[in-house]
Short mmCIF file of N, CA and C in Angstrom, two decimals:
data_model
loop_
_atom_site.label_atom_id
_atom_site.label_comp_id
_atom_site.label_asym_id
_atom_site.label_seq_id
_atom_site.Cartn_x
_atom_site.Cartn_y
_atom_site.Cartn_z
N UNK A 7 0.86 -1.17 0.00
CA UNK A 7 0.00 0.00 0.00
C UNK A 7 0.91 1.23 0.00
N UNK A 8 0.60 2.19 -0.85
CA UNK A 8 1.40 3.40 -0.90
C UNK A 8 1.13 4.26 0.33
N UNK A 9 2.04 5.19 0.58
CA UNK A 9 1.92 6.04 1.77
C UNK A 9 0.67 6.92 1.70
N UNK A 10 0.38 7.43 0.50
CA UNK A 10 -0.79 8.29 0.35
C UNK A 10 -2.09 7.51 0.57
N UNK A 11 -2.14 6.31 0.04
CA UNK A 11 -3.32 5.46 0.23
C UNK A 11 -3.48 5.07 1.70
N UNK A 12 -2.37 4.78 2.35
CA UNK A 12 -2.42 4.42 3.78
C UNK A 12 -2.90 5.59 4.62
N UNK A 13 -2.41 6.79 4.34
CA UNK A 13 -2.87 7.97 5.08
C UNK A 13 -4.37 8.18 4.89
N UNK A 14 -4.84 8.04 3.65
CA UNK A 14 -6.26 8.23 3.36
C UNK A 14 -7.10 7.17 4.06
N UNK A 15 -6.63 5.92 4.04
CA UNK A 15 -7.36 4.84 4.70
C UNK A 15 -7.46 5.07 6.20
N UNK A 16 -6.36 5.45 6.81
CA UNK A 16 -6.36 5.70 8.26
C UNK A 16 -7.28 6.87 8.59
N UNK A 17 -7.22 7.92 7.79
CA UNK A 17 -8.07 9.09 8.03
C UNK A 17 -9.55 8.74 7.92
N UNK A 18 -9.91 8.00 6.88
CA UNK A 18 -11.32 7.63 6.69
C UNK A 18 -11.80 6.73 7.82
N UNK A 19 -11.02 5.73 8.17
CA UNK A 19 -11.42 4.81 9.24
C UNK A 19 -11.53 5.52 10.58
N UNK A 20 -10.59 6.41 10.85
CA UNK A 20 -10.61 7.13 12.13
C UNK A 20 -11.83 8.03 12.24
N UNK A 21 -12.10 8.81 11.20
CA UNK A 21 -13.24 9.73 11.26
C UNK A 21 -14.56 8.99 11.24
N UNK A 22 -14.63 7.87 10.52
CA UNK A 22 -15.85 7.07 10.53
C UNK A 22 -16.07 6.47 11.92
N UNK A 23 -14.99 6.02 12.56
CA UNK A 23 -15.10 5.51 13.92
C UNK A 23 -15.54 6.57 14.90
N UNK A 24 -14.98 7.77 14.78
CA UNK A 24 -15.41 8.86 15.65
C UNK A 24 -16.88 9.22 15.42
N UNK A 25 -17.31 9.23 14.17
CA UNK A 25 -18.70 9.57 13.87
C UNK A 25 -19.66 8.54 14.46
N UNK A 26 -19.36 7.25 14.30
CA UNK A 26 -20.25 6.24 14.87
C UNK A 26 -20.23 6.29 16.40
N UNK A 27 -19.08 6.59 16.97
CA UNK A 27 -19.00 6.71 18.42
C UNK A 27 -19.79 7.89 18.96
N UNK A 28 -19.73 9.00 18.26
CA UNK A 28 -20.50 10.18 18.70
C UNK A 28 -21.99 9.93 18.55
N UNK A 29 -22.40 9.30 17.46
CA UNK A 29 -23.82 8.98 17.29
C UNK A 29 -24.28 8.02 18.38
N UNK A 30 -23.47 7.01 18.68
CA UNK A 30 -23.81 6.09 19.77
C UNK A 30 -23.87 6.79 21.11
N UNK A 31 -22.94 7.70 21.36
CA UNK A 31 -22.95 8.46 22.60
C UNK A 31 -24.17 9.36 22.72
N UNK A 32 -24.58 9.97 21.62
CA UNK A 32 -25.78 10.79 21.63
C UNK A 32 -27.03 9.96 21.88
N UNK A 33 -27.05 8.75 21.32
CA UNK A 33 -28.20 7.88 21.57
C UNK A 33 -28.23 7.39 23.01
N UNK A 34 -27.07 7.27 23.64
CA UNK A 34 -27.04 6.91 25.06
C UNK A 34 -27.51 8.10 25.91
N UNK A 35 -27.08 9.30 25.53
CA UNK A 35 -27.48 10.49 26.28
C UNK A 35 -28.97 10.78 26.13
N UNK A 36 -29.52 10.49 24.95
CA UNK A 36 -30.94 10.72 24.68
C UNK A 36 -31.57 9.41 24.25
N UNK A 37 -31.87 8.52 25.19
CA UNK A 37 -32.34 7.18 24.83
C UNK A 37 -33.73 7.16 24.19
N UNK A 38 -34.51 8.19 24.35
CA UNK A 38 -35.85 8.22 23.76
C UNK A 38 -35.83 8.65 22.30
N UNK A 39 -34.65 8.92 21.75
CA UNK A 39 -34.56 9.35 20.34
C UNK A 39 -34.97 8.22 19.40
N UNK A 40 -34.69 6.98 19.79
CA UNK A 40 -35.12 5.83 19.01
C UNK A 40 -36.24 5.14 19.77
N UNK A 41 -37.39 5.05 19.15
CA UNK A 41 -38.53 4.45 19.83
C UNK A 41 -38.41 2.94 19.90
N UNK A 42 -37.77 2.33 18.91
CA UNK A 42 -37.71 0.87 18.85
C UNK A 42 -36.27 0.42 18.65
N UNK A 43 -35.81 -0.50 19.50
CA UNK A 43 -34.48 -1.09 19.33
C UNK A 43 -33.32 -0.22 19.75
N UNK A 44 -33.56 0.73 20.63
CA UNK A 44 -32.52 1.67 21.04
C UNK A 44 -31.24 1.05 21.53
N UNK A 45 -31.27 0.18 22.55
CA UNK A 45 -30.03 -0.39 23.06
C UNK A 45 -29.29 -1.25 22.03
N UNK A 46 -30.04 -1.89 21.16
CA UNK A 46 -29.40 -2.76 20.17
C UNK A 46 -28.70 -1.93 19.10
N UNK A 47 -29.29 -0.82 18.74
CA UNK A 47 -28.64 0.09 17.79
C UNK A 47 -27.40 0.71 18.43
N UNK A 48 -27.52 1.09 19.70
CA UNK A 48 -26.37 1.64 20.42
C UNK A 48 -25.24 0.62 20.51
N UNK A 49 -25.59 -0.62 20.79
CA UNK A 49 -24.59 -1.67 20.88
C UNK A 49 -23.92 -1.91 19.53
N UNK A 50 -24.70 -1.90 18.47
CA UNK A 50 -24.13 -2.07 17.12
C UNK A 50 -23.21 -0.90 16.76
N UNK A 51 -23.60 0.31 17.13
CA UNK A 51 -22.75 1.46 16.87
C UNK A 51 -21.45 1.41 17.67
N UNK A 52 -21.53 0.94 18.91
CA UNK A 52 -20.32 0.80 19.72
C UNK A 52 -19.37 -0.23 19.15
N UNK A 53 -19.90 -1.35 18.70
CA UNK A 53 -19.06 -2.39 18.10
C UNK A 53 -18.46 -1.90 16.79
N UNK A 54 -19.26 -1.18 15.99
CA UNK A 54 -18.74 -0.62 14.74
C UNK A 54 -17.63 0.39 15.02
N UNK A 55 -17.79 1.17 16.08
CA UNK A 55 -16.76 2.14 16.46
C UNK A 55 -15.46 1.42 16.82
N UNK A 56 -15.57 0.36 17.59
CA UNK A 56 -14.38 -0.39 17.96
C UNK A 56 -13.69 -1.00 16.74
N UNK A 57 -14.47 -1.57 15.86
CA UNK A 57 -13.88 -2.20 14.67
C UNK A 57 -13.18 -1.15 13.81
N UNK A 58 -13.84 -0.03 13.57
CA UNK A 58 -13.23 1.01 12.74
C UNK A 58 -11.98 1.60 13.38
N UNK A 59 -12.03 1.84 14.69
CA UNK A 59 -10.89 2.44 15.37
C UNK A 59 -9.69 1.50 15.37
N UNK A 60 -9.91 0.23 15.64
CA UNK A 60 -8.78 -0.70 15.68
C UNK A 60 -8.25 -1.02 14.28
N UNK A 61 -9.12 -0.99 13.27
CA UNK A 61 -8.62 -1.15 11.89
C UNK A 61 -7.78 0.05 11.49
N UNK A 62 -8.17 1.25 11.93
CA UNK A 62 -7.38 2.45 11.65
C UNK A 62 -6.02 2.36 12.33
N UNK A 63 -6.01 1.89 13.58
CA UNK A 63 -4.75 1.76 14.30
C UNK A 63 -3.84 0.72 13.64
N UNK A 64 -4.43 -0.39 13.22
CA UNK A 64 -3.65 -1.44 12.58
C UNK A 64 -3.03 -0.94 11.27
N UNK A 65 -3.83 -0.28 10.46
CA UNK A 65 -3.32 0.25 9.19
C UNK A 65 -2.29 1.34 9.43
N UNK A 66 -2.52 2.17 10.42
CA UNK A 66 -1.58 3.25 10.72
C UNK A 66 -0.24 2.74 11.23
N UNK A 67 -0.26 1.77 12.10
CA UNK A 67 0.98 1.22 12.65
C UNK A 67 1.75 0.47 11.57
N UNK A 68 1.04 -0.24 10.70
CA UNK A 68 1.71 -1.06 9.70
C UNK A 68 2.22 -0.25 8.51
N UNK A 69 1.49 0.75 8.08
CA UNK A 69 1.79 1.37 6.79
C UNK A 69 2.15 2.85 6.82
N UNK A 70 1.97 3.53 7.94
CA UNK A 70 2.27 4.96 8.00
C UNK A 70 3.48 5.16 8.90
N UNK A 71 4.52 5.78 8.34
CA UNK A 71 5.76 5.90 9.10
C UNK A 71 5.65 6.89 10.26
N UNK A 72 4.92 7.98 10.09
CA UNK A 72 4.79 8.98 11.16
C UNK A 72 3.40 8.94 11.79
N UNK A 73 2.91 7.75 12.08
CA UNK A 73 1.55 7.56 12.58
C UNK A 73 1.42 8.07 14.01
N UNK A 74 0.44 8.93 14.21
CA UNK A 74 0.09 9.42 15.54
C UNK A 74 -1.31 8.92 15.83
N UNK A 75 -1.42 7.92 16.68
CA UNK A 75 -2.68 7.22 16.87
C UNK A 75 -3.57 7.75 17.95
N UNK A 76 -3.39 9.00 18.36
CA UNK A 76 -4.20 9.51 19.46
C UNK A 76 -5.67 9.63 19.11
N UNK A 77 -5.97 10.05 17.89
CA UNK A 77 -7.36 10.22 17.50
C UNK A 77 -8.07 8.87 17.38
N UNK A 78 -7.39 7.88 16.81
CA UNK A 78 -8.00 6.55 16.72
C UNK A 78 -8.09 5.90 18.09
N UNK A 79 -7.15 6.21 18.98
CA UNK A 79 -7.24 5.71 20.35
C UNK A 79 -8.45 6.32 21.06
N UNK A 80 -8.69 7.60 20.83
CA UNK A 80 -9.87 8.25 21.41
C UNK A 80 -11.14 7.61 20.88
N UNK A 81 -11.16 7.29 19.58
CA UNK A 81 -12.33 6.62 18.99
C UNK A 81 -12.54 5.25 19.63
N UNK A 82 -11.46 4.53 19.88
CA UNK A 82 -11.58 3.21 20.52
C UNK A 82 -12.11 3.35 21.95
N UNK A 83 -11.62 4.32 22.69
CA UNK A 83 -12.12 4.53 24.05
C UNK A 83 -13.59 4.95 24.05
N UNK A 84 -13.96 5.76 23.07
CA UNK A 84 -15.36 6.14 22.92
C UNK A 84 -16.21 4.91 22.61
N UNK A 85 -15.70 4.02 21.77
CA UNK A 85 -16.41 2.79 21.44
C UNK A 85 -16.59 1.89 22.65
N UNK A 86 -15.55 1.79 23.49
CA UNK A 86 -15.68 1.00 24.71
C UNK A 86 -16.75 1.58 25.63
N UNK A 87 -16.80 2.90 25.75
CA UNK A 87 -17.83 3.53 26.57
C UNK A 87 -19.23 3.28 26.05
N UNK A 88 -19.39 3.39 24.74
CA UNK A 88 -20.71 3.16 24.14
C UNK A 88 -21.13 1.71 24.36
N UNK A 89 -20.22 0.77 24.14
CA UNK A 89 -20.55 -0.65 24.34
C UNK A 89 -20.90 -0.91 25.80
N UNK A 90 -20.17 -0.30 26.72
CA UNK A 90 -20.42 -0.51 28.14
C UNK A 90 -21.83 -0.07 28.53
N UNK A 91 -22.18 1.17 28.19
CA UNK A 91 -23.49 1.68 28.59
C UNK A 91 -24.62 1.05 27.80
N UNK A 92 -24.39 0.75 26.53
CA UNK A 92 -25.45 0.11 25.74
C UNK A 92 -25.70 -1.32 26.20
N UNK A 93 -24.65 -2.01 26.61
CA UNK A 93 -24.85 -3.39 27.08
C UNK A 93 -25.60 -3.41 28.40
N UNK A 94 -25.41 -2.40 29.24
CA UNK A 94 -26.21 -2.31 30.46
C UNK A 94 -27.69 -2.14 30.14
N UNK A 95 -28.00 -1.29 29.19
CA UNK A 95 -29.39 -1.07 28.81
C UNK A 95 -29.98 -2.33 28.15
N UNK A 96 -29.19 -3.00 27.32
CA UNK A 96 -29.68 -4.22 26.67
C UNK A 96 -29.91 -5.32 27.70
N UNK A 97 -29.01 -5.42 28.68
CA UNK A 97 -29.19 -6.43 29.73
C UNK A 97 -30.44 -6.17 30.55
N UNK A 98 -30.71 -4.90 30.84
CA UNK A 98 -31.91 -4.60 31.63
C UNK A 98 -33.18 -4.96 30.84
N UNK A 99 -33.16 -4.80 29.52
CA UNK A 99 -34.30 -5.21 28.71
C UNK A 99 -34.47 -6.72 28.71
N UNK A 100 -33.37 -7.44 28.62
CA UNK A 100 -33.43 -8.91 28.63
C UNK A 100 -33.91 -9.40 30.00
N UNK A 101 -33.42 -8.79 31.07
CA UNK A 101 -33.82 -9.19 32.41
C UNK A 101 -35.29 -8.90 32.67
N UNK A 102 -35.77 -7.79 32.13
CA UNK A 102 -37.17 -7.44 32.33
C UNK A 102 -38.10 -8.37 31.55
N UNK A 103 -37.61 -8.90 30.44
CA UNK A 103 -38.44 -9.76 29.60
C UNK A 103 -38.57 -11.17 30.19
N UNK A 104 -37.58 -11.58 30.99
CA UNK A 104 -37.67 -12.95 31.52
C UNK A 104 -38.35 -13.05 32.84
#
């Protein structure tokens, strides 16, 4: 992979991860925004954030010589937070149903 392609790939993956993490965080802050399937959408967004952030880190470490992974690390931490809070909400729904 060329350096320019690697930079573009890392940039796209990092910003996509941040965007999904922010959307997931907003859905956690305002849980009534989605009438149906809220915790499951939040959980999916958190997992997508983690996947995108770690793929950005992997590509950056492997292919970019001057890689600064702070932004993708922030996206990963945001993804962990979204997964944590969304899984609590999903568990409470499962517990209430049984």
